[in-house]
Amino acid sequence: MADKILLANWKMNFVEPKAYFDAFADALGESSLEGVQVGFAVPYTMLASVYAHASSSYTVYAQNVHERESGAFTGEISWPLLESLSISGSLIGHSERRQYFQETDAQVAKKLETTLKRGHQAVVCIGETQAQRERGETFSVLTTQLTPLLPFLSEDANCLLAYEPVWAIGTGLSATSEQAQEVHGWIQDFLQANGKLRGGIPLLYGGSANGGNLEALLRQPDIDGALVGGASLQPLDFAKMALIACSC
Ligand code: PEP
């Protein structure tokens, strides 16, 4: 496993892959990203092109995958349909999927199970809303989200968890490094209390991470990387973040 992990989430935005990766490589110059796993979660229609233009040392992810392998699920995409595309894995249970497409905790667990069974990496997103945080429900919400995942989270499971407080996503209002560490430490405690190896599952932070706050976040003991939306759309910004991750 890399020392730090930096995953881009391009959401439903068009990015021209060749121009992006040319500019990304120019911005890195001679610098090596050794010790950092850099990956890109992109729209389905861009997976092949991103794979073709990205350096072979970067990983490519879908942003969602159906829990079943085939069937009458119009508009959905399954692992057997993605497997011709040389991708590493998929985001699962992003808060936008939960919020706008009513994905449930049980469905997220099923997607995790299918993803691991098919031999791919799962990046499972969890996090509380602003209202839940204000009501003091952060840890009970996380308990509810994490509990159905537990049967699949063995220490050798090809899985990352991303703590993404919903109030920080796309708002420019990142959690402070102390707030994020408090929750990441709690997640590791929760996993350990449930028989998992502490630190066995890498934990990413997501929510308005950018070149200005990334270093403080990554210097926290239980933050293994970041999932980055808005700031990953500009190759120069994201290259700067990759270099910061390298130095942490
Ligand atoms: C995300 O979409 O997972 C995300 C973290 O977005 P942003 O960085 O824009 O908050």
Coordinates of N, CA, C and O in Angstrom, one line a residue, residues 27-207:
A27 N 3.2 19.9 -15.0 CA 3.2 20.5 -13.7 C 4.1 19.7 -12.7 O 4.7 20.3 -11.8
L28 N 4.1 18.4 -12.9 CA 5.0 17.6 -12.0 C 6.5 17.7 -12.4 O 7.4 17.6 -11.6
G29 N 6.7 18.0 -13.7 CA 8.1 18.1 -14.2 C 8.8 16.8 -13.9 O 8.4 15.7 -14.2
E30 N 10.0 17.0 -13.3 CA 10.9 15.8 -13.1 C 10.5 15.2 -11.7 O 11.1 14.2 -11.4
S31 N 9.6 15.7 -11.0 CA 9.3 15.2 -9.6 C 8.6 13.8 -9.8 O 7.7 13.6 -10.6
S32 N 9.0 12.9 -8.9 CA 8.4 11.6 -8.9 C 7.3 11.6 -7.8 O 7.4 12.3 -6.8
L33 N 6.3 10.8 -8.0 CA 5.2 10.7 -7.0 C 5.4 9.4 -6.2 O 4.4 8.9 -5.8
E34 N 6.6 9.0 -6.1 CA 6.8 7.8 -5.3 C 6.2 7.8 -3.9 O 6.4 8.9 -3.3
G35 N 5.6 6.8 -3.5 CA 5.0 6.8 -2.2 C 3.6 7.3 -2.2 O 2.9 7.3 -1.1
V36 N 3.1 7.8 -3.3 CA 1.7 8.3 -3.3 C 0.9 7.5 -4.4 O 1.4 7.4 -5.5
Q37 N -0.2 7.0 -4.0 CA -1.1 6.4 -5.0 C -2.0 7.4 -5.5 O -2.8 8.0 -4.7
V38 N -2.0 7.8 -6.8 CA -2.8 8.8 -7.4 C -3.9 8.1 -8.3 O -3.5 7.2 -9.1
G39 N -5.1 8.4 -8.1 CA -6.2 7.7 -8.8 C -7.3 8.7 -9.3 O -7.4 9.8 -8.7
F40 N -8.0 8.3 -10.3 CA -9.0 9.2 -10.9 C -10.4 8.5 -11.0 O -10.4 7.5 -11.7
A41 N -11.4 9.0 -10.3 CA -12.8 8.4 -10.5 C -13.5 9.3 -11.4 O -13.7 10.5 -11.2
V42 N -13.8 8.8 -12.6 CA -14.3 9.6 -13.7 C -15.6 9.0 -14.2 O -16.0 7.9 -14.0
P43 N -16.4 9.9 -15.0 CA -17.6 9.3 -15.6 C -17.4 8.1 -16.5 O -16.3 8.0 -17.1
Y44 N -18.4 7.2 -16.6 CA -18.2 6.0 -17.4 C -17.6 6.2 -18.8 O -16.8 5.5 -19.2
T45 N -18.2 7.3 -19.4 CA -17.8 7.5 -20.8 C -16.4 7.9 -21.0 O -15.8 7.9 -22.1
M46 N -15.7 8.3 -19.9 CA -14.3 8.8 -20.0 C -13.3 7.8 -19.5 O -12.1 8.0 -19.5
L47 N -13.8 6.6 -19.0 CA -12.9 5.7 -18.4 C -11.8 5.2 -19.3 O -10.6 5.2 -19.0
A48 N -12.2 4.8 -20.5 CA -11.2 4.3 -21.5 C -10.2 5.4 -21.9 O -9.0 5.1 -21.9
S49 N -10.7 6.6 -22.1 CA -9.8 7.6 -22.5 C -8.8 8.1 -21.4 O -7.7 8.3 -21.6
V50 N -9.4 8.1 -20.2 CA -8.5 8.5 -19.0 C -7.4 7.4 -18.9 O -6.2 7.7 -18.7
Y51 N -7.9 6.1 -19.0 CA -6.9 5.0 -18.9 C -5.8 5.1 -19.9 O -4.6 4.9 -19.7
A52 N -6.2 5.5 -21.1 CA -5.3 5.6 -22.3 C -4.3 6.8 -22.1 O -3.1 6.7 -22.5
H53 N -4.7 7.9 -21.5 CA -3.9 9.1 -21.4 C -3.1 9.2 -20.1 O -2.1 9.9 -20.0
A54 N -3.7 8.6 -19.0 CA -3.0 8.7 -17.7 C -1.8 7.8 -17.7 O -1.7 6.8 -18.4
S55 N -0.8 8.2 -16.9 CA 0.4 7.4 -16.7 C -0.1 6.1 -16.1 O -1.0 6.0 -15.4
S56 N 0.7 5.0 -16.5 CA 0.3 3.7 -16.1 C 0.4 3.5 -14.5 O -0.1 2.6 -13.9
S57 N 1.1 4.5 -13.9 CA 1.2 4.4 -12.4 C 0.0 4.9 -11.7 O -0.1 4.9 -10.5
Y58 N -0.9 5.6 -12.4 CA -2.2 6.1 -11.8 C -3.3 5.0 -11.9 O -3.3 4.2 -12.9
T59 N -4.2 5.1 -11.0 CA -5.3 4.1 -11.0 C -6.6 4.8 -11.5 O -6.7 6.0 -11.3
V60 N -7.5 4.1 -12.1 CA -8.7 4.7 -12.6 C -9.9 3.9 -12.0 O -9.9 2.7 -11.8
Y61 N -10.9 4.7 -11.6 CA -12.1 4.2 -10.9 C -13.3 4.7 -11.5 O -13.4 5.8 -12.0
A62 N -14.4 3.8 -11.5 CA -15.7 4.3 -11.7 C -16.2 5.0 -10.5 O -15.6 5.0 -9.4
Q63 N -17.3 5.7 -10.7 CA -17.9 6.5 -9.5 C -19.0 5.8 -8.9 O -19.5 6.2 -7.8
N64 N -19.5 4.7 -9.5 CA -20.6 3.9 -9.0 C -20.6 2.6 -9.7 O -20.1 2.5 -10.9
V65 N -21.2 1.6 -9.1 CA -21.4 0.3 -9.8 C -22.6 -0.4 -9.2 O -22.8 -0.2 -8.0
H66 N -23.3 -1.1 -10.0 CA -24.5 -1.8 -9.5 C -24.1 -3.0 -8.7 O -23.0 -3.6 -9.0
E67 N -24.9 -3.4 -7.7 CA -24.6 -4.5 -6.9 C -24.8 -5.9 -7.5 O -24.3 -6.9 -7.1
R68 N -25.7 -5.9 -8.6 CA -25.9 -7.1 -9.3 C -25.0 -7.2 -10.5 O -24.5 -6.2 -11.0
E69 N -24.8 -8.4 -11.1 CA -23.9 -8.6 -12.2 C -24.6 -8.4 -13.5 O -23.9 -8.1 -14.5
S70 N -25.9 -8.6 -13.6 CA -26.6 -8.4 -14.9 C -28.1 -8.4 -14.5 O -28.5 -8.6 -13.4
G71 N -28.9 -8.1 -15.6 CA -30.3 -8.1 -15.3 C -31.1 -6.9 -15.8 O -30.5 -6.1 -16.5
A72 N -32.3 -6.8 -15.5 CA -33.2 -5.8 -16.0 C -33.1 -4.6 -15.1 O -33.9 -4.3 -14.2
F73 N -32.0 -3.8 -15.3 CA -31.7 -2.6 -14.4 C -31.3 -1.5 -15.4 O -30.1 -1.1 -15.5
T74 N -32.3 -1.0 -16.1 CA -32.1 0.0 -17.1 C -31.3 1.2 -16.6 O -31.6 1.7 -15.6
G75 N -30.2 1.5 -17.4 CA -29.4 2.7 -17.0 C -28.3 2.4 -16.0 O -27.5 3.3 -15.7
E76 N -28.2 1.2 -15.6 CA -27.2 0.8 -14.6 C -26.0 0.1 -15.2 O -26.0 -0.4 -16.4
I77 N -24.8 0.1 -14.5 CA -23.6 -0.5 -15.0 C -23.1 -1.5 -14.0 O -23.1 -1.2 -12.8
S78 N -22.7 -2.7 -14.4 CA -22.3 -3.7 -13.5 C -20.8 -4.0 -13.7 O -20.2 -3.6 -14.7
W79 N -20.2 -4.8 -12.7 CA -18.8 -5.1 -12.9 C -18.5 -5.9 -14.2 O -17.5 -5.5 -14.9
P80 N -19.3 -6.9 -14.6 CA -18.9 -7.5 -15.9 C -18.9 -6.6 -17.1 O -18.1 -6.8 -18.0
L81 N -19.7 -5.5 -17.0 CA -19.6 -4.5 -18.1 C -18.4 -3.6 -18.0 O -18.0 -3.1 -19.0
L82 N -17.9 -3.4 -16.8 CA -16.7 -2.5 -16.6 C -15.4 -3.2 -16.8 O -14.4 -2.6 -17.0
E83 N -15.4 -4.6 -16.8 CA -14.2 -5.3 -16.6 C -13.3 -5.2 -17.9 O -12.1 -5.5 -17.8
S84 N -13.9 -4.8 -19.0 CA -13.0 -4.7 -20.2 C -12.2 -3.4 -20.2 O -11.4 -3.2 -21.1
L85 N -12.4 -2.6 -19.2 CA -11.9 -1.2 -19.2 C -10.6 -1.0 -18.4 O -10.2 0.1 -18.2
S86 N -10.1 -2.1 -17.8 CA -8.8 -2.0 -17.1 C -8.9 -1.0 -15.9 O -7.9 -0.2 -15.7
I87 N -10.0 -1.0 -15.2 CA -10.1 0.0 -14.1 C -9.8 -0.8 -12.8 O -9.9 -2.0 -12.7
S88 N -9.4 0.0 -11.8 CA -9.0 -0.6 -10.5 C -10.1 -0.9 -9.6 O -10.1 -1.8 -8.8
G89 N -11.1 0.0 -9.6 CA -12.2 -0.2 -8.6 C -13.3 0.9 -8.8 O -13.4 1.5 -9.9
S90 N -14.0 1.1 -7.8 CA -15.1 2.1 -7.9 C -15.4 2.7 -6.6 O -15.2 2.1 -5.5
L91 N -15.8 4.0 -6.6 CA -16.4 4.6 -5.5 C -17.7 3.9 -5.2 O -18.3 3.4 -6.1
I92 N -18.0 3.9 -3.9 CA -19.3 3.2 -3.5 C -19.9 4.1 -2.4 O -19.3 4.5 -1.5
G93 N -21.2 4.4 -2.6 CA -21.9 5.1 -1.5 C -21.5 6.5 -1.3 O -21.6 7.0 -0.2
H94 N -21.1 7.2 -2.4 CA -20.8 8.6 -2.3 C -22.1 9.3 -1.7 O -23.2 8.9 -2.1
S95 N -21.9 10.3 -1.0 CA -23.1 11.0 -0.4 C -24.0 11.5 -1.4 O -25.2 11.6 -1.2
E96 N -23.5 11.9 -2.6 CA -24.4 12.3 -3.7 C -25.3 11.2 -4.2 O -26.5 11.4 -4.6
R97 N -24.8 9.9 -4.2 CA -25.6 8.8 -4.5 C -26.6 8.5 -3.4 O -27.7 8.2 -3.7
R98 N -26.2 8.7 -2.2 CA -27.1 8.4 -1.1 C -28.2 9.5 -1.0 O -29.4 9.2 -0.9
Q99 N -27.8 10.7 -1.3 CA -28.7 11.9 -1.2 C -29.7 12.0 -2.3 O -30.9 12.1 -2.2
Y100 N -29.2 11.8 -3.6 CA -30.0 12.1 -4.8 C -30.6 10.8 -5.4 O -31.5 10.9 -6.2
F101 N -30.0 9.7 -5.0 CA -30.4 8.4 -5.7 C -30.9 7.4 -4.6 O -31.0 6.2 -4.9
Q102 N -31.0 7.9 -3.4 CA -31.6 7.1 -2.3 C -30.8 5.8 -2.1 O -31.5 4.7 -1.8
E103 N -29.5 5.7 -2.3 CA -28.8 4.5 -2.0 C -28.8 4.3 -0.4 O -28.6 5.2 0.3
T104 N -29.1 3.1 -0.1 CA -29.2 2.7 1.4 C -27.9 2.1 1.9 O -27.1 1.6 1.1
D105 N -27.8 2.0 3.2 CA -26.6 1.4 3.8 C -26.6 -0.1 3.3 O -25.5 -0.6 3.1
A106 N -27.7 -0.7 3.3 CA -27.7 -2.2 2.9 C -27.2 -2.3 1.4 O -26.5 -3.2 1.1
Q107 N -27.7 -1.4 0.6 CA -27.3 -1.4 -0.9 C -25.8 -1.2 -1.0 O -25.1 -1.8 -1.8
V108 N -25.3 -0.2 -0.2 CA -23.8 0.1 -0.2 C -23.0 -1.1 0.2 O -22.0 -1.5 -0.4
A109 N -23.5 -1.9 1.2 CA -22.8 -3.1 1.7 C -22.8 -4.1 0.6 O -21.8 -4.8 0.4
K110 N -23.9 -4.2 -0.1 CA -24.1 -5.2 -1.2 C -23.1 -4.9 -2.3 O -22.4 -5.7 -2.9
K111 N -23.0 -3.6 -2.6 CA -22.0 -3.1 -3.7 C -20.6 -3.5 -3.3 O -19.8 -3.8 -4.1
L112 N -20.3 -3.3 -2.0 CA -19.0 -3.6 -1.5 C -18.7 -5.1 -1.6 O -17.7 -5.5 -2.1
E113 N -19.7 -5.9 -1.3 CA -19.5 -7.3 -1.4 C -19.3 -7.8 -2.8 O -18.3 -8.5 -3.1
T114 N -20.1 -7.2 -3.7 CA -19.9 -7.6 -5.1 C -18.5 -7.2 -5.7 O -17.8 -7.9 -6.4
T115 N -18.1 -5.9 -5.3 CA -16.9 -5.4 -5.8 C -15.7 -6.2 -5.3 O -14.8 -6.6 -6.1
L116 N -15.7 -6.6 -4.0 CA -14.6 -7.4 -3.5 C -14.6 -8.8 -4.1 O -13.6 -9.4 -4.5
K117 N -15.8 -9.4 -4.3 CA -15.9 -10.7 -4.9 C -15.4 -10.7 -6.3 O -14.8 -11.7 -6.7
R118 N -15.6 -9.7 -7.0 CA -15.1 -9.6 -8.4 C -13.6 -9.2 -8.5 O -13.1 -9.0 -9.6
G119 N -13.0 -9.0 -7.3 CA -11.6 -8.7 -7.3 C -11.2 -7.3 -7.6 O -10.1 -7.0 -8.0
H120 N -12.0 -6.3 -7.3 CA -11.7 -4.9 -7.5 C -11.7 -4.1 -6.2 O -12.1 -4.6 -5.2
Q121 N -11.1 -2.9 -6.3 CA -11.0 -2.1 -5.1 C -12.2 -1.3 -4.8 O -12.8 -0.7 -5.8
A122 N -12.7 -1.3 -3.6 CA -13.9 -0.5 -3.2 C -13.4 0.7 -2.4 O -12.6 0.6 -1.5
V123 N -13.9 1.9 -2.8 CA -13.7 3.1 -2.0 C -15.0 3.5 -1.4 O -15.9 4.1 -2.1
V124 N -15.3 3.1 -0.2 CA -16.7 3.3 0.4 C -16.7 4.6 1.1 O -15.9 4.9 2.0
C125 N -17.7 5.5 0.8 CA -17.8 6.8 1.4 C -18.8 6.8 2.5 O -19.9 6.2 2.3
I126 N -18.5 7.4 3.6 CA -19.4 7.6 4.7 C -19.3 9.0 5.2 O -18.3 9.7 4.9
G127 N -20.3 9.5 5.9 CA -20.2 10.8 6.5 C -21.5 11.3 6.9 O -22.6 10.9 6.4
E128 N -21.5 12.3 7.8 CA -22.8 12.8 8.3 C -23.1 14.2 7.7 O -22.3 14.9 7.2
T129 N -24.4 14.5 7.7 CA -24.8 15.8 7.2 C -24.6 16.9 8.3 O -24.4 16.6 9.4
Q130 N -24.8 18.1 7.8 CA -24.7 19.3 8.8 C -25.7 19.1 9.9 O -25.3 19.3 11.1
A131 N -26.9 18.8 9.5 CA -28.0 18.7 10.6 C -27.6 17.6 11.6 O -27.8 17.8 12.8
Q132 N -27.1 16.5 11.1 CA -26.8 15.4 12.0 C -25.6 15.8 12.9 O -25.6 15.5 14.1
R133 N -24.6 16.5 12.3 CA -23.5 17.0 13.2 C -24.1 17.9 14.3 O -23.7 17.8 15.4
E134 N -24.9 18.8 13.8 CA -25.4 19.8 14.8 C -26.3 19.1 15.9 O -26.3 19.6 17.0
R135 N -26.9 18.0 15.6 CA -27.7 17.3 16.6 C -26.8 16.4 17.4 O -27.3 15.6 18.3
G136 N -25.5 16.4 17.2 CA -24.6 15.5 17.9 C -24.7 14.1 17.5 O -24.4 13.2 18.3
E137 N -25.1 13.8 16.2 CA -25.3 12.4 15.8 C -24.2 11.9 15.0 O -24.3 10.8 14.4
T138 N -23.1 12.6 14.8 CA -22.0 12.1 13.9 C -21.6 10.7 14.1 O -21.6 9.9 13.2
F139 N -21.4 10.3 15.4 CA -20.9 8.9 15.6 C -22.0 7.9 15.5 O -21.7 6.7 15.1
S140 N -23.2 8.3 15.8 CA -24.2 7.3 15.6 C -24.6 7.1 14.1 O -24.8 5.9 13.7
V141 N -24.5 8.1 13.3 CA -24.7 8.0 11.9 C -23.6 7.1 11.3 O -23.8 6.2 10.5
L142 N -22.3 7.3 11.7 CA -21.2 6.5 11.2 C -21.3 5.1 11.6 O -21.0 4.2 10.9
T143 N -21.8 4.9 12.9 CA -22.0 3.5 13.3 C -23.0 2.8 12.4 O -22.8 1.7 12.0
T144 N -24.1 3.5 12.1 CA -25.2 2.9 11.2 C -24.6 2.6 9.8 O -24.9 1.6 9.2
Q145 N -23.8 3.5 9.3 CA -23.2 3.3 8.0 C -22.2 2.2 7.9 O -22.1 1.5 7.0
L146 N -21.4 2.1 9.0 CA -20.3 1.2 9.0 C -20.7 -0.2 9.4 O -20.1 -1.2 8.9
T147 N -21.7 -0.4 10.2 CA -22.1 -1.7 10.7 C -22.3 -2.7 9.6 O -21.8 -3.8 9.6
P148 N -23.1 -2.4 8.6 CA -23.4 -3.4 7.5 C -22.1 -3.7 6.7 O -22.1 -4.7 6.0
L149 N -21.1 -2.9 6.8 CA -19.8 -3.1 6.0 C -18.9 -4.1 6.7 O -18.0 -4.7 6.1
L150 N -19.1 -4.2 8.0 CA -18.1 -5.0 8.9 C -17.8 -6.4 8.4 O -16.7 -6.8 8.3
P151 N -18.8 -7.2 7.9 CA -18.5 -8.5 7.5 C -17.5 -8.6 6.3 O -16.9 -9.6 6.1
F152 N -17.3 -7.5 5.6 CA -16.5 -7.5 4.4 C -15.1 -6.8 4.7 O -14.3 -6.8 3.8
L153 N -14.9 -6.2 5.8 CA -13.7 -5.4 6.1 C -12.6 -6.2 6.8 O -12.2 -5.8 7.8
S154 N -12.2 -7.3 6.2 CA -11.1 -8.0 6.7 C -9.8 -7.2 6.4 O -9.8 -6.3 5.5
E155 N -8.7 -7.4 7.1 CA -7.5 -6.5 6.9 C -7.0 -6.7 5.5 O -6.3 -5.8 5.1
D156 N -7.2 -7.8 4.8 CA -6.7 -7.9 3.5 C -7.7 -7.6 2.4 O -7.5 -7.8 1.2
A157 N -8.9 -7.0 2.9 CA -9.9 -6.6 1.9 C -9.4 -5.5 1.0 O -8.7 -4.6 1.6
N158 N -9.6 -5.5 -0.2 CA -9.2 -4.5 -1.1 C -10.1 -3.3 -1.0 O -10.9 -3.0 -1.9
C159 N -10.0 -2.6 0.1 CA -11.0 -1.6 0.4 C -10.4 -0.4 1.0 O -9.5 -0.5 1.9
L160 N -10.9 0.8 0.7 CA -10.6 2.0 1.4 C -11.9 2.6 1.9 O -12.9 2.4 1.3
L161 N -11.8 3.3 3.0 CA -13.0 4.1 3.5 C -12.7 5.5 3.3 O -11.5 6.0 3.5
A162 N -13.7 6.3 2.9 CA -13.5 7.7 2.7 C -14.5 8.4 3.7 O -15.7 8.3 3.5
Y163 N -14.0 9.1 4.7 CA -14.8 9.9 5.6 C -15.0 11.2 4.9 O -14.1 12.0 4.7
E164 N -16.3 11.5 4.5 CA -16.6 12.7 3.7 C -17.8 13.4 4.4 O -19.0 13.0 4.1
P165 N -17.6 14.3 5.4 CA -18.7 15.0 6.0 C -19.5 15.7 4.9 O -18.9 16.5 4.1
V166 N -20.8 15.4 4.8 CA -21.6 16.0 3.7 C -21.5 17.5 3.7 O -21.5 18.1 2.6
W167 N -21.4 18.1 4.9 CA -21.4 19.6 5.0 C -20.1 20.2 4.4 O -20.1 21.4 4.2
A168 N -19.1 19.3 4.2 CA -17.9 19.9 3.6 C -17.7 19.6 2.1 O -16.8 20.2 1.5
I169 N -18.6 18.8 1.6 CA -18.4 18.4 0.1 C -18.9 19.6 -0.8 O -20.1 19.9 -0.7
G170 N -18.0 20.1 -1.6 CA -18.4 21.1 -2.6 C -18.8 22.4 -2.0 O -19.3 23.3 -2.7
T171 N -18.5 22.6 -0.7 CA -19.0 23.9 0.0 C -17.8 24.8 0.2 O -18.1 26.0 0.6
G172 N -16.6 24.3 0.0 CA -15.4 25.2 0.3 C -15.2 25.2 1.8 O -14.2 25.8 2.3
L173 N -16.0 24.5 2.6 CA -15.9 24.5 4.1 C -15.3 23.2 4.5 O -16.1 22.3 4.9
S174 N -14.0 23.0 4.4 CA -13.4 21.7 4.8 C -13.5 21.6 6.3 O -13.5 22.5 7.1
A175 N -13.6 20.3 6.7 CA -13.4 20.0 8.2 C -12.0 20.5 8.5 O -11.1 20.4 7.7
T176 N -11.7 21.0 9.7 CA -10.4 21.3 10.1 C -9.6 19.9 10.3 O -10.3 18.9 10.4
S177 N -8.3 20.0 10.3 CA -7.6 18.8 10.4 C -7.9 18.1 11.7 O -7.9 16.9 11.8
E178 N -8.1 18.9 12.8 CA -8.5 18.3 14.1 C -9.8 17.6 14.1 O -10.0 16.5 14.6
Q179 N -10.8 18.3 13.4 CA -12.2 17.6 13.3 C -12.0 16.3 12.5 O -12.6 15.3 12.9
A180 N -11.3 16.4 11.4 CA -11.2 15.2 10.6 C -10.4 14.1 11.4 O -10.9 12.9 11.4
Q181 N -9.4 14.4 12.1 CA -8.6 13.4 12.8 C -9.5 12.8 13.9 O -9.4 11.6 14.2
E182 N -10.3 13.7 14.6 CA -11.1 13.1 15.6 C -12.0 12.0 15.1 O -12.1 10.9 15.7
V183 N -12.6 12.2 13.9 CA -13.5 11.2 13.3 C -12.7 10.0 12.8 O -13.1 8.9 13.0
H184 N -11.6 10.3 12.2 CA -10.8 9.1 11.7 C -10.3 8.3 12.8 O -10.3 7.0 12.7
G185 N -9.9 8.9 13.9 CA -9.4 8.1 15.1 C -10.6 7.3 15.6 O -10.5 6.1 16.0
W186 N -11.8 7.9 15.7 CA -13.0 7.2 16.1 C -13.3 6.0 15.2 O -13.6 4.9 15.7
I187 N -13.1 6.2 13.9 CA -13.4 5.1 13.0 C -12.4 3.9 13.2 O -12.8 2.8 13.3
Q188 N -11.2 4.3 13.4 CA -10.2 3.2 13.7 C -10.5 2.5 15.0 O -10.4 1.3 15.1
D189 N -11.0 3.3 16.0 CA -11.4 2.7 17.3 C -12.6 1.7 17.1 O -12.6 0.6 17.6
F190 N -13.5 2.2 16.3 CA -14.7 1.4 16.0 C -14.4 0.1 15.3 O -14.9 -1.0 15.6
L191 N -13.5 0.2 14.3 CA -13.1 -1.0 13.6 C -12.4 -2.0 14.5 O -12.7 -3.2 14.5
Q192 N -11.5 -1.4 15.3 CA -10.8 -2.3 16.3 C -11.7 -2.9 17.3 O -11.6 -4.1 17.6
A193 N -12.7 -2.2 17.8 CA -13.6 -2.7 18.7 C -14.5 -3.8 18.1 O -15.1 -4.6 18.8
N194 N -14.5 -3.8 16.8 CA -15.3 -4.8 16.1 C -14.4 -5.9 15.5 O -14.7 -6.5 14.5
G195 N -13.2 -6.1 16.1 CA -12.3 -7.2 15.7 C -11.5 -7.0 14.5 O -10.9 -7.9 14.0
K196 N -11.4 -5.7 14.0 CA -10.5 -5.5 12.8 C -9.2 -4.9 13.3 O -9.1 -4.3 14.3
L197 N -8.2 -5.1 12.4 CA -6.9 -4.7 12.7 C -6.8 -3.1 12.7 O -7.3 -2.6 11.6
R198 N -6.4 -2.5 13.7 CA -6.3 -1.0 13.7 C -5.4 -0.6 12.6 O -4.3 -1.0 12.5
G199 N -5.9 0.3 11.7 CA -5.0 0.8 10.6 C -5.1 -0.2 9.4 O -4.4 0.1 8.4
G200 N -5.8 -1.3 9.5 CA -5.8 -2.3 8.4 C -6.5 -1.8 7.2 O -6.2 -2.2 6.0
I201 N -7.5 -0.9 7.4 CA -8.3 -0.3 6.2 C -7.9 1.2 6.1 O -8.1 1.9 7.1
P202 N -7.2 1.6 5.0 CA -6.8 3.0 4.9 C -8.1 3.9 4.9 O -9.1 3.6 4.4
L203 N -7.9 5.1 5.5 CA -9.0 6.0 5.7 C -8.6 7.3 4.9 O -7.7 8.0 5.3
L204 N -9.4 7.7 3.9 CA -9.3 8.9 3.2 C -10.2 10.0 3.8 O -11.3 9.7 4.3
Y205 N -9.8 11.3 3.7 CA -10.7 12.4 4.1 C -11.2 13.0 2.8 O -10.4 13.2 1.8
G206 N -12.4 13.4 2.7 CA -13.0 14.1 1.6 C -13.9 15.2 2.0 O -14.7 15.0 2.9
G207 N -13.8 16.4 1.3 CA -14.7 17.5 1.6 C -13.9 18.8 1.6 O -13.2 19.2 2.5

